[in-house]
Coordinates of C-alpha atoms and ligand atoms in Angstrom, one line a residue:
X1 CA 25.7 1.5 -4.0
X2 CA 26.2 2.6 -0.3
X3 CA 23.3 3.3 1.7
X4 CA 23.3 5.3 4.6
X5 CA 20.7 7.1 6.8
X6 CA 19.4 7.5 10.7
X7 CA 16.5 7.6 13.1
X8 CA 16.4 10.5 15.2
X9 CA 14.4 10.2 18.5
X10 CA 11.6 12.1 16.8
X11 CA 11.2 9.1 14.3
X12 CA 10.8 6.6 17.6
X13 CA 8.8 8.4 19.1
X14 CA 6.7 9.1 16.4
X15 CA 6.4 4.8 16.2
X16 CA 5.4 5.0 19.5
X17 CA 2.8 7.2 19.2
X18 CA 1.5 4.9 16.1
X19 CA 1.8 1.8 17.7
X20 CA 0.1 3.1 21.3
X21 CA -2.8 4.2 18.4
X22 CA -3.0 0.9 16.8
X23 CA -3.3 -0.9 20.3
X24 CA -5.9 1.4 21.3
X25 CA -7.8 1.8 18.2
X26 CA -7.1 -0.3 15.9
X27 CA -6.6 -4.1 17.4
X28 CA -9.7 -4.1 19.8
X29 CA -11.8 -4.1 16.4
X30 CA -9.9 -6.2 14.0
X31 CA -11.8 -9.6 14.9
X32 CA -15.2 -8.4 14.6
X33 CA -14.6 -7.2 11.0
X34 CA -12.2 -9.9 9.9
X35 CA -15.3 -12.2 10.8
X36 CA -18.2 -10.1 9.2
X37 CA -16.1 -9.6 6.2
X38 CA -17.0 -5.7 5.8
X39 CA -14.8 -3.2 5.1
X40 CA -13.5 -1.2 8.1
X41 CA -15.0 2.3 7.4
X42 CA -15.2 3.5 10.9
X43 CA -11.6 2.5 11.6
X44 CA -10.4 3.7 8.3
X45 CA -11.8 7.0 9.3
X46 CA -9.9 7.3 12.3
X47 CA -6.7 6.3 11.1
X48 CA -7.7 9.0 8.6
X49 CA -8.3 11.7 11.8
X50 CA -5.1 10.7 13.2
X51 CA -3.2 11.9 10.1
X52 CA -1.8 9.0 8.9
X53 CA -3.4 9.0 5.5
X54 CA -1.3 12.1 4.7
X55 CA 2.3 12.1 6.8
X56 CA 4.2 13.5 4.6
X57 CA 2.2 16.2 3.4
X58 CA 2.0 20.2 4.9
X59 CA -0.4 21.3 7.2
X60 CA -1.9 23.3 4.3
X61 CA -3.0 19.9 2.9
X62 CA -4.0 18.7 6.0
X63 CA -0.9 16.2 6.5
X64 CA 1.2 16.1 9.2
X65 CA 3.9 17.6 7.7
X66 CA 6.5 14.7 8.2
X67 CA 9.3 13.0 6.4
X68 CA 9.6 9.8 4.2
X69 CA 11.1 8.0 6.9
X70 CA 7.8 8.9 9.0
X71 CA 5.6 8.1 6.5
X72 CA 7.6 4.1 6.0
X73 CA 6.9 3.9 9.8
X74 CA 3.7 4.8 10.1
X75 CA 3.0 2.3 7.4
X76 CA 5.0 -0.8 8.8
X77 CA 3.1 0.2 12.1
X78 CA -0.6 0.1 10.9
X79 CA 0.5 -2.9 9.0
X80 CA 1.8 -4.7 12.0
X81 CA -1.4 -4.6 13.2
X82 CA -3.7 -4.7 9.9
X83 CA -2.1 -5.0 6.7
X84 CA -5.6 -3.2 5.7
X85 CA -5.0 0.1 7.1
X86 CA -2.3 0.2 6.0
X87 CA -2.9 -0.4 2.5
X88 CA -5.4 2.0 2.4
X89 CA -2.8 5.0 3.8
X90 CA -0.3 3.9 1.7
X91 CA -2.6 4.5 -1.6
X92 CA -3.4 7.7 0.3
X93 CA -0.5 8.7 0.8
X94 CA 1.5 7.7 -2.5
X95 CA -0.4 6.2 -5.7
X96 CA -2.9 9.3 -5.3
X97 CA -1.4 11.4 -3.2
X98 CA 1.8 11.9 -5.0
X99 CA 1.1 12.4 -8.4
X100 CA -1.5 15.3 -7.0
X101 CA 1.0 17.0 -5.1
X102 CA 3.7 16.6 -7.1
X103 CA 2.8 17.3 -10.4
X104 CA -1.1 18.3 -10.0
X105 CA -2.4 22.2 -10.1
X106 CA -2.8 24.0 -6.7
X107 CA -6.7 23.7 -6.8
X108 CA -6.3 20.1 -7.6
X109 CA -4.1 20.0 -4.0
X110 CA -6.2 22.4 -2.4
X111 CA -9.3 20.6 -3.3
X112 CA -8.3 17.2 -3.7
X113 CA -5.3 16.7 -1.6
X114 CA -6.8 18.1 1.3
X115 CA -9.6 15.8 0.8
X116 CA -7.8 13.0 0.7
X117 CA -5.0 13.7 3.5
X118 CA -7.8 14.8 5.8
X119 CA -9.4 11.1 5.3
X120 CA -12.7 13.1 3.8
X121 CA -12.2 11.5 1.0
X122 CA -11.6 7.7 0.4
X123 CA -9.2 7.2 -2.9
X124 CA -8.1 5.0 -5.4
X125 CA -6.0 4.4 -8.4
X126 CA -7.5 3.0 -11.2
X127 CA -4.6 2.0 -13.5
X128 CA -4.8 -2.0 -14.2
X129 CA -7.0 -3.2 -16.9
X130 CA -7.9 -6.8 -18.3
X131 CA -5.2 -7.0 -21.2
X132 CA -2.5 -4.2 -19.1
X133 CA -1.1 -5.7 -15.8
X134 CA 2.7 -5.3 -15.7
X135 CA 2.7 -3.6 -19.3
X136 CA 0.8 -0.6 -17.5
X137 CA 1.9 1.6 -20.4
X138 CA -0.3 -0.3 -23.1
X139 CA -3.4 0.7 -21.4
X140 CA -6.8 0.6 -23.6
X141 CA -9.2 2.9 -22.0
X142 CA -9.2 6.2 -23.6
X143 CA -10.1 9.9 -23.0
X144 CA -11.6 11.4 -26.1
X145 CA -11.9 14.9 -26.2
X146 CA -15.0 16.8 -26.2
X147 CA -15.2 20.6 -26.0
X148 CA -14.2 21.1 -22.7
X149 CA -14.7 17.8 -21.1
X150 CA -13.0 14.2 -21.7
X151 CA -15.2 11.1 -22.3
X152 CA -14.1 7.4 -20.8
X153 CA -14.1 4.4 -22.1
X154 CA -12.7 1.5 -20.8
X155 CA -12.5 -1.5 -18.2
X156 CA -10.2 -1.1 -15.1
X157 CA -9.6 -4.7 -13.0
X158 CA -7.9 -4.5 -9.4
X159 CA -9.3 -0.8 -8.0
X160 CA -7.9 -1.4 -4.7
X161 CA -11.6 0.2 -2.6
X162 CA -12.8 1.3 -6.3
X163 CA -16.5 0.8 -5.0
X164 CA -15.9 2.8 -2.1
X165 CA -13.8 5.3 -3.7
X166 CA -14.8 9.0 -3.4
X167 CA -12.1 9.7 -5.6
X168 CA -10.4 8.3 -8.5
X169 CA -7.2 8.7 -10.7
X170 CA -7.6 6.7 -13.7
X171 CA -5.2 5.8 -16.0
X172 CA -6.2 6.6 -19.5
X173 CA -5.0 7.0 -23.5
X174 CA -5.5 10.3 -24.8
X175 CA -3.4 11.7 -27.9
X176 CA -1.1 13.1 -26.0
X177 CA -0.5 9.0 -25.0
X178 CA -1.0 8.0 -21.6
X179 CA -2.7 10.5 -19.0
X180 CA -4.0 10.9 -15.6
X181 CA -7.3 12.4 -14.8
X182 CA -8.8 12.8 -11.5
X183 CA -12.9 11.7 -11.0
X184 CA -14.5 13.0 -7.9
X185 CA -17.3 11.0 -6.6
X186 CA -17.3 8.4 -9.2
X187 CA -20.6 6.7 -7.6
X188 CA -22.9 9.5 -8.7
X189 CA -21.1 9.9 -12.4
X190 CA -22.8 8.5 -15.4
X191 CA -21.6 6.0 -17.3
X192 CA -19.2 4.7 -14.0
X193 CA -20.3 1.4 -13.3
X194 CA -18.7 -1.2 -10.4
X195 CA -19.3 -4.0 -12.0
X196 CA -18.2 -6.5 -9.2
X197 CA -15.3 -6.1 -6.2
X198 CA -13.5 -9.5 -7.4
X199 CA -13.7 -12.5 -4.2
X200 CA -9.6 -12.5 -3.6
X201 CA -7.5 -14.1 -1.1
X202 CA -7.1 -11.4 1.3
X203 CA -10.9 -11.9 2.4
X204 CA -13.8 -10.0 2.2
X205 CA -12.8 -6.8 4.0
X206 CA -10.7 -6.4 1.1
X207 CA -12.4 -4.1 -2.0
X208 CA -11.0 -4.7 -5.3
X209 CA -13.1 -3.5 -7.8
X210 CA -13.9 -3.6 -11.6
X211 CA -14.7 -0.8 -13.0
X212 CA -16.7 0.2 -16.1
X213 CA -16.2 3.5 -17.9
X214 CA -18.9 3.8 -20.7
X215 CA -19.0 7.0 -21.9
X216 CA -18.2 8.9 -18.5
X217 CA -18.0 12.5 -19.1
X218 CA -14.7 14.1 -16.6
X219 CA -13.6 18.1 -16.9
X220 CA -10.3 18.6 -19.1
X221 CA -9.3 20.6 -16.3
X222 CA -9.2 17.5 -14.2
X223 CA -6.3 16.2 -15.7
X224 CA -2.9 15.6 -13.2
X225 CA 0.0 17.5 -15.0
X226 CA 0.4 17.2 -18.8
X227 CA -1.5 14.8 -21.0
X228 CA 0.7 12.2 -21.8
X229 CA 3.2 12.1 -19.0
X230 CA 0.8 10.0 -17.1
X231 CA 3.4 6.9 -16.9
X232 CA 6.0 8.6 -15.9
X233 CA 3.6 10.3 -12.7
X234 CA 2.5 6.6 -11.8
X235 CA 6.7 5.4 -12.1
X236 CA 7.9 8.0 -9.9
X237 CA 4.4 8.0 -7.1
X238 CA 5.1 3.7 -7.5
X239 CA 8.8 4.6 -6.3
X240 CA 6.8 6.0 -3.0
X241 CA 4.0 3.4 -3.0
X242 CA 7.1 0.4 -3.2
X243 CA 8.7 2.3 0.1
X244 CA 5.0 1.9 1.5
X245 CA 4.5 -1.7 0.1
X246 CA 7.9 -2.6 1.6
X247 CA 7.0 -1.0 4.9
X248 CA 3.5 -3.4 4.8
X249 CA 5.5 -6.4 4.8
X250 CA 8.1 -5.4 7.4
X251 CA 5.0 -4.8 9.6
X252 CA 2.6 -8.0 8.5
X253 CA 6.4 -9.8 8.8
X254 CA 7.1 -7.7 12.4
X255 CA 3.6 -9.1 13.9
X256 CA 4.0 -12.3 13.1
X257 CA 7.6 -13.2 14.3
X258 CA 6.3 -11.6 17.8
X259 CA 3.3 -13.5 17.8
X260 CA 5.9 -16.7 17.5
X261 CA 8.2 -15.6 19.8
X262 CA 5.8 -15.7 22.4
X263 CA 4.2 -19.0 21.0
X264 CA 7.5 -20.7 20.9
X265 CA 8.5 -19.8 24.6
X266 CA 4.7 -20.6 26.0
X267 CA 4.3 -23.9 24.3
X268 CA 5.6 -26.7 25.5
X269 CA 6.4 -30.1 23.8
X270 CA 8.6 -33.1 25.2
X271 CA 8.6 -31.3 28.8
X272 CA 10.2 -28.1 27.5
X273 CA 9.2 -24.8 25.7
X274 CA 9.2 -25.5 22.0
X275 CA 11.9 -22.7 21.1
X276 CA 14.7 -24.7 23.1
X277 CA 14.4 -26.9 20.2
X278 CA 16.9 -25.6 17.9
X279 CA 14.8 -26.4 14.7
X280 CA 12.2 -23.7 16.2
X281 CA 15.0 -21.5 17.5
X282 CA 16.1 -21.4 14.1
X283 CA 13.3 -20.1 12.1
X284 CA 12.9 -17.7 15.0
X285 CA 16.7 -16.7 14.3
X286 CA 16.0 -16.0 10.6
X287 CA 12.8 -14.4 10.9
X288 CA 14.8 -11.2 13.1
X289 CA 17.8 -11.6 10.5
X290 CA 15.7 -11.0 7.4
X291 CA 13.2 -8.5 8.7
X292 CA 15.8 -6.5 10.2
X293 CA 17.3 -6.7 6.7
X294 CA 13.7 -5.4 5.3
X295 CA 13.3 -2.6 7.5
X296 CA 16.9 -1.0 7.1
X297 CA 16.0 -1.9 3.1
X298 CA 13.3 0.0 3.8
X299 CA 14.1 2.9 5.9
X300 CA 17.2 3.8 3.9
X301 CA 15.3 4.0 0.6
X302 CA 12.8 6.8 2.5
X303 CA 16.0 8.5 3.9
X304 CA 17.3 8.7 0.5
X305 CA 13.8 10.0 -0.5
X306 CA 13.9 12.9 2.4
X307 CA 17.5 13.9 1.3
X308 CA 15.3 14.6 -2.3
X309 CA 17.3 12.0 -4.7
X310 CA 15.0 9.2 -6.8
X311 CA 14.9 5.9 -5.3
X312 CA 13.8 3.7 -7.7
X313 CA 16.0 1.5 -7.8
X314 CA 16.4 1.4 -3.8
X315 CA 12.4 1.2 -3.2
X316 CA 12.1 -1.5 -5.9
X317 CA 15.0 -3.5 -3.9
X318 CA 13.2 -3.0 -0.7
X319 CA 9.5 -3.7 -1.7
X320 CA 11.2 -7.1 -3.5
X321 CA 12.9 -8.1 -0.1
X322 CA 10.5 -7.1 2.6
X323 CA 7.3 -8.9 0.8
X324 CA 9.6 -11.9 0.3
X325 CA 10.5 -11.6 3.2
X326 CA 6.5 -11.2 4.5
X327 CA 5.7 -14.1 2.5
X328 CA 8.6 -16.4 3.9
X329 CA 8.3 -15.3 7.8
X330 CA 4.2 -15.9 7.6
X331 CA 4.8 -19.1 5.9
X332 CA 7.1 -19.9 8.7
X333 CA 5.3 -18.4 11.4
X334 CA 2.7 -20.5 10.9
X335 CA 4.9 -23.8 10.9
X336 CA 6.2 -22.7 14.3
X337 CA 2.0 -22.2 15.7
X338 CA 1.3 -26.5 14.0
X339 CA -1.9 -26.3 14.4
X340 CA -3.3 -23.3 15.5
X341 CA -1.3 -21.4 12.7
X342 CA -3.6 -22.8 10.3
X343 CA -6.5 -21.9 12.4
X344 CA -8.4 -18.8 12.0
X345 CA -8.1 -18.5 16.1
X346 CA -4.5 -16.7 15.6
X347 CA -4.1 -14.0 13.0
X348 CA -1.4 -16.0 11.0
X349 CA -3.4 -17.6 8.2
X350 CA -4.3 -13.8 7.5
X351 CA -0.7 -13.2 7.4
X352 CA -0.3 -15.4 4.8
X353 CA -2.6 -14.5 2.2
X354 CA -2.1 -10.7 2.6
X355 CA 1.6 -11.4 2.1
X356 CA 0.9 -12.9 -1.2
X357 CA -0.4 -9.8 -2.3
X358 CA 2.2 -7.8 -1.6
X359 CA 4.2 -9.8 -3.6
X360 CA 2.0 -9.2 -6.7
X361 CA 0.6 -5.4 -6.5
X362 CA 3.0 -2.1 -7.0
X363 CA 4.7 -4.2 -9.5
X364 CA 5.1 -8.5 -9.2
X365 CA 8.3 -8.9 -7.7
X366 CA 9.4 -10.2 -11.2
X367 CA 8.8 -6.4 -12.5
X368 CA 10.6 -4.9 -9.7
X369 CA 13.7 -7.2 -10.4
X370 CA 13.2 -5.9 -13.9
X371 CA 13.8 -2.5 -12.3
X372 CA 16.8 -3.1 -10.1
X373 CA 18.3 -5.3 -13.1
X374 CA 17.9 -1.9 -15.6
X375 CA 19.6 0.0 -12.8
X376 CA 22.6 -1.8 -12.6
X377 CA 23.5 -0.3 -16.0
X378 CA 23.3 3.4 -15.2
Ligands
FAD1 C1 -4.3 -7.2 -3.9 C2 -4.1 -6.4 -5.2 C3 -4.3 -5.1 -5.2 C4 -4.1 -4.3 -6.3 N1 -4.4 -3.0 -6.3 C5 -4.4 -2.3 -7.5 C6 -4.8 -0.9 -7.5 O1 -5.2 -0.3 -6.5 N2 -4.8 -0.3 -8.7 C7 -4.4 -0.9 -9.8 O2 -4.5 -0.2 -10.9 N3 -4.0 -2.1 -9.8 C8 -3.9 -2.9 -8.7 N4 -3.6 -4.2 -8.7 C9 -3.1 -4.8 -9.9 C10 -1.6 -5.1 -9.9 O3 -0.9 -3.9 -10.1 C11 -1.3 -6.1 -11.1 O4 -1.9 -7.3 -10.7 C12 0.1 -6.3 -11.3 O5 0.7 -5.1 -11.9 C13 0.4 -7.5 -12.3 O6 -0.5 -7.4 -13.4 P1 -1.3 -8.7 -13.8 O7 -2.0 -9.2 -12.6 O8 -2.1 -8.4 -15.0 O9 -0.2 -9.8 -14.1 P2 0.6 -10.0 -15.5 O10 1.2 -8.7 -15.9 O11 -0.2 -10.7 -16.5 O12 1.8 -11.0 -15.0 C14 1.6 -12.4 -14.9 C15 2.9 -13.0 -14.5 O13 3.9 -12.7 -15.5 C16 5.0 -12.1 -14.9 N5 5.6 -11.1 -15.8 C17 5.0 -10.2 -16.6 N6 5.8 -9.5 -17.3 C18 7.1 -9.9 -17.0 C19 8.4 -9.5 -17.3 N7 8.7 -8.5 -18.2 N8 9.4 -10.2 -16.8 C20 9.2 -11.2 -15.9 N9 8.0 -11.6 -15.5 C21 6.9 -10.9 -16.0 C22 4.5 -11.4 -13.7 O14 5.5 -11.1 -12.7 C23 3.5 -12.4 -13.2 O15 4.1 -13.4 -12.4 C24 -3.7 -5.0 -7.5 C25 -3.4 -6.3 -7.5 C26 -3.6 -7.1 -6.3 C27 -3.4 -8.5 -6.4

């Protein structure tokens, strides 16, 4: 397999104009929240107004109408600077978003979409449940059918903003077998309880939500394609969401080699800048090596996206590497700081443990090895 792909000067700039964003909008707030532990809702809302929640969407959605490549750089960008963001967009933008435009009605874009790509609307994807993490196609909450409505029952673990969701796709069982159905404004429906958002590494600005459906009552109509085809919707918006979840650690990976780079030349130790020690100039060496390797993992899995092929087995290789990748560089990063890495002072230790998450959600690392193992075959 032979990869090939380019950057044209509208791609850098549009980095540019992300990163100028992130520096003025996003950075001067980060702190403040990190410390109160609340979720960013103001910030969210303008990454939202920027666009980046919907980049490769049409105007007529409210996107910006870019490519995949676009969309990969917008994400490692926001993520350079809060891995947060850019989880957020890249749920947007991929695990909701896709599905909906790809396989959803024309209302359902119109009304949902646009929502959602417009940052209106705050979504989630409500897919893993207590006894169905990796084996997402045994799930156990069903949609029974009633007239012209479906009924919910079920437990969903791992909502990723669940509690602050305006909108939901839930992964259910219906005859048909497994289904998606879209659920508006899940905080006034009956029956739809948030039973806790679950304390996790990432900190408390994180929202990751069980969910309780008892009995809640969602329009047939509000199903995303046909019944039963839900898996293979999730598979093929997870192929987008792993090009997104790579592009988060290339970015959390990205920050944290420059913040060690200028660590390592304005410390000094034994009279001389620490990275003219060769066992600092070395973990500096392998950090650029293996996120440059990320990002062109990365960037050549969206370009084979924007030439319209399937990259499954290119965005599972590239989420696997990158968030490796994140979790080796952060892990590093903070060896090069001593001290102060482990401190909360620097934004390394919060590196760390949002790396560690990468390497679990959009499929554990192990499931996306299954993936690239069942492609060699083919
Ligand atoms: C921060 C975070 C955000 C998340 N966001 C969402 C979200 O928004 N929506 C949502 O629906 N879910 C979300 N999840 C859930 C996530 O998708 C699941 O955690 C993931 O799919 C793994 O499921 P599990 O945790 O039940 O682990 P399990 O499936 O129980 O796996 C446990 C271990 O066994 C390994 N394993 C399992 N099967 C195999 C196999 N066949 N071969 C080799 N190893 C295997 C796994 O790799 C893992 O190491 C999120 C999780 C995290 C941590």
């Amino acid at each position: 397999m032979i990869s090939s792909f380019e950057l044209t000067d509208a791609h850098e700039e549009h980095r540019e104009t992300v990163r100028q964003f992130c520096e003025d909008e996003v950075e001067p707030h980060i702190e403040e929240y990190e410390e109160s532990g609340t979720f960013p809702m103001d910030v969210v809302e303008t990454v939202a107004d920027a666009g980046f929640h919907g980049v490769q969407y049409g105007s007529e959605y409210d996107g910006l109408g870019l490519d995949y490549r676009s969309y990969a750089i917008t994400i490692e960008e926001l993520s350079r600077s809060w891995k947060l963001l850019a989880g957020t967009a890249s749920v947007a933008g991929s695990l909701v978003g896709y599905p909906i435009h790809e396989f959803g009605e024309e209302w359902q874009r119109e009304e949902w979409l646009t929502r959602i790509c417009s940052g209106e609307w705050i979504p989630a994807l409500s897919l893993t449940e207590p006894n169905a993490g990796s084996d997402a196609g045994s799930l156990e909450t069903t949609a029974t059918r009633d007239g012209d409505e479906y009924v919910l029952e079920g437990e969903k673990v791992w909502t990723t903003n669940g509690s602050i969701a305006d909108f939901l796709v839930v992964g259910v069982q219906t005859d048909e077998g497994v289904s998606l159905i879209g659920v508006p404004e899940p905080a006034e429906r009956d029956g739809l309880e948030f039973v806790r958002d679950i304390p996790c590494m990432e900190g408390e600005t994180a929202v990751e939500t069980e969910i309780r459906y008892d009995g809640v009552r969602v329009p047939v109509e509000n199903v995303i394609g046909e019944p039963g085809r839900g898996l293979r919707y999730v598979l093929e918006g997870l192929d987008i969401g792993r090009i997104g979840t790579a592009a988060q650690g290339v970015g959390v990976a990205q920050g944290a080699f420059e913040e060690s780079t200028a660590f390592a030349d304005e410390r000094e130790q034994f009279g001389q800048p620490i990275r003219e020690f060769q066992g600092v100039s070395f973990k500096l060496a392998d950090m650029a090596i293996e996120i440059e390797a990320s990002r062109l993992l990365t960037l050549a899995a969206a370009a084979k996206r924007d030439r319209d092929e399937r990259v499954t087995a290119e965005a599972a290789m590239a989420k696997t590497k990158a968030t490796d990748v994140a979790m080796d560089v952060t892990t590093e990063a903070v060896q090069v700081h001593g001290s102060r890495g482990y401190s909360k002072d620097y934004s390394l230790e919060r590196r760390m443990r949002v790396a560690k998450g990468m390497q679990i959600y959009e499929g554990t690392n192990e499931i996306n090895r299954v993936v690239v193992a069942n492609q060699l075959y083919e």
